[in-house]
């Protein structure tokens, strides 16, 4: 129609704005930068549900392999843990937004990612790197096969450093 005018009811406009602004927001993922071998590691996935949108699922990955899934709507298996080398989830102390890994080892080193999916199937993810280390139990020892006790500037040395 030529010259037709669009009429939007004020209440409808308010509902459209309110519905579009509602979402599940992933605020932060916190993963320790480094952990000593044998320690626990705490992984945090902080999200906020606001408005009419709710959490459909929360998943944790290590190096792109899923090891934890939470689906609040799934009454038979809300929480699932999958076998991934280097990842041992302490199910008794973990909750979806706070995963506890038991006795991390060198295979636990990697990129950890939290992915949330909202009830309208919008996916948001954040990730962090964790490295597992082991410090030496004593100071390093520097030795040489030569019986020389004193060296001059410019001498060539072949040394062995053992820790």
C-alpha atoms as a printed R data frame, in Angstrom:
    type eleno elety resid chain resno      x       y      z
1   ATOM     1    CA   UNK     A     1  0.000   0.000  0.000
2   ATOM     2    CA   UNK     A     2  1.273   3.425 -0.878
3   ATOM     3    CA   UNK     A     3  1.141   5.838  2.025
4   ATOM     4    CA   UNK     A     4  0.436   3.111  4.630
5   ATOM     5    CA   UNK     A     5  1.669   3.839  8.144
6   ATOM     6    CA   UNK     A     6  3.243   1.330 10.503
7   ATOM     7    CA   UNK     A     7  1.644   1.268 13.937
8   ATOM     8    CA   UNK     A     8  3.476  -0.428 16.825
9   ATOM     9    CA   UNK     A     9  1.610  -0.840 20.050
10  ATOM    10    CA   UNK     A    10  3.727   0.585 22.956
11  ATOM    11    CA   UNK     A    11  3.457  -2.636 24.992
12  ATOM    12    CA   UNK     A    12  4.598  -4.775 22.037
13  ATOM    13    CA   UNK     A    13  7.645  -2.561 21.558
14  ATOM    14    CA   UNK     A    14  8.528  -3.010 25.239
15  ATOM    15    CA   UNK     A    15  8.217  -6.801 24.995
16  ATOM    16    CA   UNK     A    16 10.441  -6.925 21.926
17  ATOM    17    CA   UNK     A    17 13.156  -4.895 23.629
18  ATOM    18    CA   UNK     A    18 12.937  -6.941 26.834
19  ATOM    19    CA   UNK     A    19 13.043 -10.286 25.052
20  ATOM    20    CA   UNK     A    20 16.003  -9.329 22.853
21  ATOM    21    CA   UNK     A    21 18.079  -8.158 25.802
22  ATOM    22    CA   UNK     A    22 17.646 -11.359 27.817
23  ATOM    23    CA   UNK     A    23 20.519 -13.823 27.556
24  ATOM    24    CA   UNK     A    24 22.874 -16.187 29.318
25  ATOM    25    CA   UNK     A    25 26.185 -14.359 29.662
26  ATOM    26    CA   UNK     A    26 29.572 -16.038 30.095
27  ATOM    27    CA   UNK     A    27 31.475 -13.613 32.299
28  ATOM    28    CA   UNK     A    28 34.759 -15.415 32.885
29  ATOM    29    CA   UNK     A    29 36.693 -18.649 32.737
30  ATOM    30    CA   UNK     A    30 39.391 -19.007 35.384
31  ATOM    31    CA   UNK     A    31 41.975 -21.770 35.034
32  ATOM    32    CA   UNK     A    32 45.230 -21.831 37.014
33  ATOM    33    CA   UNK     A    33 48.189 -20.833 34.849
34  ATOM    34    CA   UNK     A    34 50.356 -23.527 36.435
35  ATOM    35    CA   UNK     A    35 49.908 -26.303 38.984
36  ATOM    36    CA   UNK     A    36 52.406 -28.631 40.600
37  ATOM    37    CA   UNK     A    37 52.095 -32.295 39.723
38  ATOM    38    CA   UNK     A    38 49.799 -34.095 42.185
39  ATOM    39    CA   UNK     A    39 47.817 -30.997 43.214
40  ATOM    40    CA   UNK     A    40 44.120 -30.297 42.673
41  ATOM    41    CA   UNK     A    41 43.141 -27.778 40.014
42  ATOM    42    CA   UNK     A    42 39.998 -25.648 40.287
43  ATOM    43    CA   UNK     A    43 38.377 -24.564 36.999
44  ATOM    44    CA   UNK     A    44 35.738 -21.824 37.148
45  ATOM    45    CA   UNK     A    45 33.138 -20.971 34.519
46  ATOM    46    CA   UNK     A    46 31.229 -17.911 35.693
47  ATOM    47    CA   UNK     A    47 27.955 -17.242 33.884
48  ATOM    48    CA   UNK     A    48 24.767 -15.285 34.559
49  ATOM    49    CA   UNK     A    49 21.239 -16.211 33.580
50  ATOM    50    CA   UNK     A    50 19.104 -13.128 33.132
51  ATOM    51    CA   UNK     A    51 15.667 -12.587 31.704
52  ATOM    52    CA   UNK     A    52 13.745 -15.321 29.922
53  ATOM    53    CA   UNK     A    53 16.762 -17.155 28.544
54  ATOM    54    CA   UNK     A    54 18.216 -19.978 30.646
55  ATOM    55    CA   UNK     A    55 21.147 -22.360 30.533
56  ATOM    56    CA   UNK     A    56 20.666 -25.276 28.133
57  ATOM    57    CA   UNK     A    57 24.103 -26.819 28.664
58  ATOM    58    CA   UNK     A    58 27.550 -26.158 30.083
59  ATOM    59    CA   UNK     A    59 30.479 -28.168 28.734
60  ATOM    60    CA   UNK     A    60 34.167 -28.375 29.611
61  ATOM    61    CA   UNK     A    61 36.852 -29.375 27.108
62  ATOM    62    CA   UNK     A    62 40.580 -30.081 27.335
63  ATOM    63    CA   UNK     A    63 42.408 -29.592 24.041
64  ATOM    64    CA   UNK     A    64 39.072 -29.715 22.155
65  ATOM    65    CA   UNK     A    65 37.978 -33.017 23.771
66  ATOM    66    CA   UNK     A    66 34.868 -32.855 25.963
67  ATOM    67    CA   UNK     A    67 35.334 -34.160 29.512
68  ATOM    68    CA   UNK     A    68 32.316 -32.699 31.356
69  ATOM    69    CA   UNK     A    69 28.716 -31.923 30.412
70  ATOM    70    CA   UNK     A    70 25.889 -30.399 32.451
71  ATOM    71    CA   UNK     A    71 22.330 -30.244 31.102
72  ATOM    72    CA   UNK     A    72 19.884 -28.956 33.733
73  ATOM    73    CA   UNK     A    73 16.848 -30.108 31.725
74  ATOM    74    CA   UNK     A    74 18.061 -33.732 31.511
75  ATOM    75    CA   UNK     A    75 16.555 -35.480 34.536
76  ATOM    76    CA   UNK     A    76 18.273 -38.811 33.793
77  ATOM    77    CA   UNK     A    77 21.817 -37.496 33.318
78  ATOM    78    CA   UNK     A    78 22.176 -33.850 34.282
79  ATOM    79    CA   UNK     A    79 25.906 -34.292 34.871
80  ATOM    80    CA   UNK     A    80 28.180 -36.454 32.703
81  ATOM    81    CA   UNK     A    81 31.939 -37.010 32.896
82  ATOM    82    CA   UNK     A    82 33.937 -38.447 29.986
83  ATOM    83    CA   UNK     A    83 37.343 -40.168 30.058
84  ATOM    84    CA   UNK     A    84 40.095 -37.873 28.785
85  ATOM    85    CA   UNK     A    85 43.790 -38.592 29.463
86  ATOM    86    CA   UNK     A    86 45.141 -36.349 32.219
87  ATOM    87    CA   UNK     A    87 41.678 -35.255 33.425
88  ATOM    88    CA   UNK     A    88 40.216 -36.741 36.613
89  ATOM    89    CA   UNK     A    89 37.098 -34.837 37.717
90  ATOM    90    CA   UNK     A    90 36.274 -35.004 41.421
91  ATOM    91    CA   UNK     A    91 32.526 -35.458 40.966
92  ATOM    92    CA   UNK     A    92 31.809 -35.288 44.713
93  ATOM    93    CA   UNK     A    93 33.156 -31.726 45.064
94  ATOM    94    CA   UNK     A    94 32.535 -30.366 41.548
95  ATOM    95    CA   UNK     A    95 29.555 -28.445 40.302
96  ATOM    96    CA   UNK     A    96 28.977 -27.191 36.743
97  ATOM    97    CA   UNK     A    97 30.518 -23.766 37.222
98  ATOM    98    CA   UNK     A    98 33.358 -25.047 39.461
99  ATOM    99    CA   UNK     A    99 35.164 -28.196 38.344
100 ATOM   100    CA   UNK     A   100 37.795 -29.788 40.586
101 ATOM   101    CA   UNK     A   101 40.482 -31.906 38.910
102 ATOM   102    CA   UNK     A   102 42.169 -34.483 41.156
103 ATOM   103    CA   UNK     A   103 45.941 -35.053 41.199
104 ATOM   104    CA   UNK     A   104 46.934 -33.298 37.995
105 ATOM   105    CA   UNK     A   105 49.870 -34.751 36.045
106 ATOM   106    CA   UNK     A   106 51.890 -33.750 33.002
107 ATOM   107    CA   UNK     A   107 49.110 -35.024 30.710
108 ATOM   108    CA   UNK     A   108 46.786 -32.496 32.399
109 ATOM   109    CA   UNK     A   109 48.682 -29.667 30.666
110 ATOM   110    CA   UNK     A   110 46.573 -28.096 27.932
111 ATOM   111    CA   UNK     A   111 43.918 -25.607 26.895
112 ATOM   112    CA   UNK     A   112 40.726 -25.760 28.966
113 ATOM   113    CA   UNK     A   113 37.543 -24.352 27.467
114 ATOM   114    CA   UNK     A   114 34.132 -23.709 28.989
115 ATOM   115    CA   UNK     A   115 31.227 -23.554 26.545
116 ATOM   116    CA   UNK     A   116 27.723 -22.480 27.505
117 ATOM   117    CA   UNK     A   117 24.646 -22.887 25.354
118 ATOM   118    CA   UNK     A   118 21.535 -20.860 26.135
119 ATOM   119    CA   UNK     A   119 17.978 -22.147 25.777
120 ATOM   120    CA   UNK     A   120 17.764 -20.243 22.471
121 ATOM   121    CA   UNK     A   121 20.925 -22.150 21.360
122 ATOM   122    CA   UNK     A   122 23.380 -19.271 21.405
123 ATOM   123    CA   UNK     A   123 26.851 -20.627 22.164
124 ATOM   124    CA   UNK     A   124 29.544 -18.696 24.045
125 ATOM   125    CA   UNK     A   125 32.970 -19.990 25.017
126 ATOM   126    CA   UNK     A   126 36.168 -18.885 26.721
127 ATOM   127    CA   UNK     A   127 39.398 -20.750 27.301
128 ATOM   128    CA   UNK     A   128 42.636 -20.677 29.301
129 ATOM   129    CA   UNK     A   129 45.938 -22.606 29.289
130 ATOM   130    CA   UNK     A   130 47.144 -24.675 32.250
131 ATOM   131    CA   UNK     A   131 50.664 -26.105 32.563
132 ATOM   132    CA   UNK     A   132 51.577 -28.808 35.084
133 ATOM   133    CA   UNK     A   133 55.093 -28.479 36.491
134 ATOM   134    CA   UNK     A   134 57.365 -30.297 38.897
135 ATOM   135    CA   UNK     A   135 60.116 -28.370 40.612
136 ATOM   136    CA   UNK     A   136 63.360 -30.172 41.512
137 ATOM   137    CA   UNK     A   137 63.648 -31.455 45.067
138 ATOM   138    CA   UNK     A   138 67.190 -30.129 45.503
139 ATOM   139    CA   UNK     A   139 69.480 -27.537 43.941
140 ATOM   140    CA   UNK     A   140 71.208 -28.471 40.673
141 ATOM   141    CA   UNK     A   141 74.753 -29.851 40.674
142 ATOM   142    CA   UNK     A   142 77.232 -28.650 38.026
143 ATOM   143    CA   UNK     A   143 80.103 -31.027 37.255
144 ATOM   144    CA   UNK     A   144 82.848 -31.561 34.681
145 ATOM   145    CA   UNK     A   145 84.983 -34.562 33.787
146 ATOM   146    CA   UNK     A   146 88.158 -32.474 33.928
147 ATOM   147    CA   UNK     A   147 90.239 -32.304 37.093
148 ATOM   148    CA   UNK     A   148 90.841 -28.566 36.622
149 ATOM   149    CA   UNK     A   149 89.777 -26.568 39.684
150 ATOM   150    CA   UNK     A   150 90.356 -23.054 38.338
151 ATOM   151    CA   UNK     A   151 89.515 -21.607 34.938
152 ATOM   152    CA   UNK     A   152 90.650 -18.571 32.966
153 ATOM   153    CA   UNK     A   153 88.429 -16.222 30.959
154 ATOM   154    CA   UNK     A   154 87.996 -17.679 27.478
155 ATOM   155    CA   UNK     A   155 88.515 -21.328 28.530
156 ATOM   156    CA   UNK     A   156 86.172 -23.792 26.776
157 ATOM   157    CA   UNK     A   157 84.145 -25.855 29.228
158 ATOM   158    CA   UNK     A   158 82.001 -28.941 28.947
159 ATOM   159    CA   UNK     A   159 79.682 -29.075 31.956
160 ATOM   160    CA   UNK     A   160 76.887 -31.310 33.163
161 ATOM   161    CA   UNK     A   161 73.950 -29.825 35.126
162 ATOM   162    CA   UNK     A   162 71.960 -32.393 37.121
163 ATOM   163    CA   UNK     A   163 68.936 -31.737 39.290
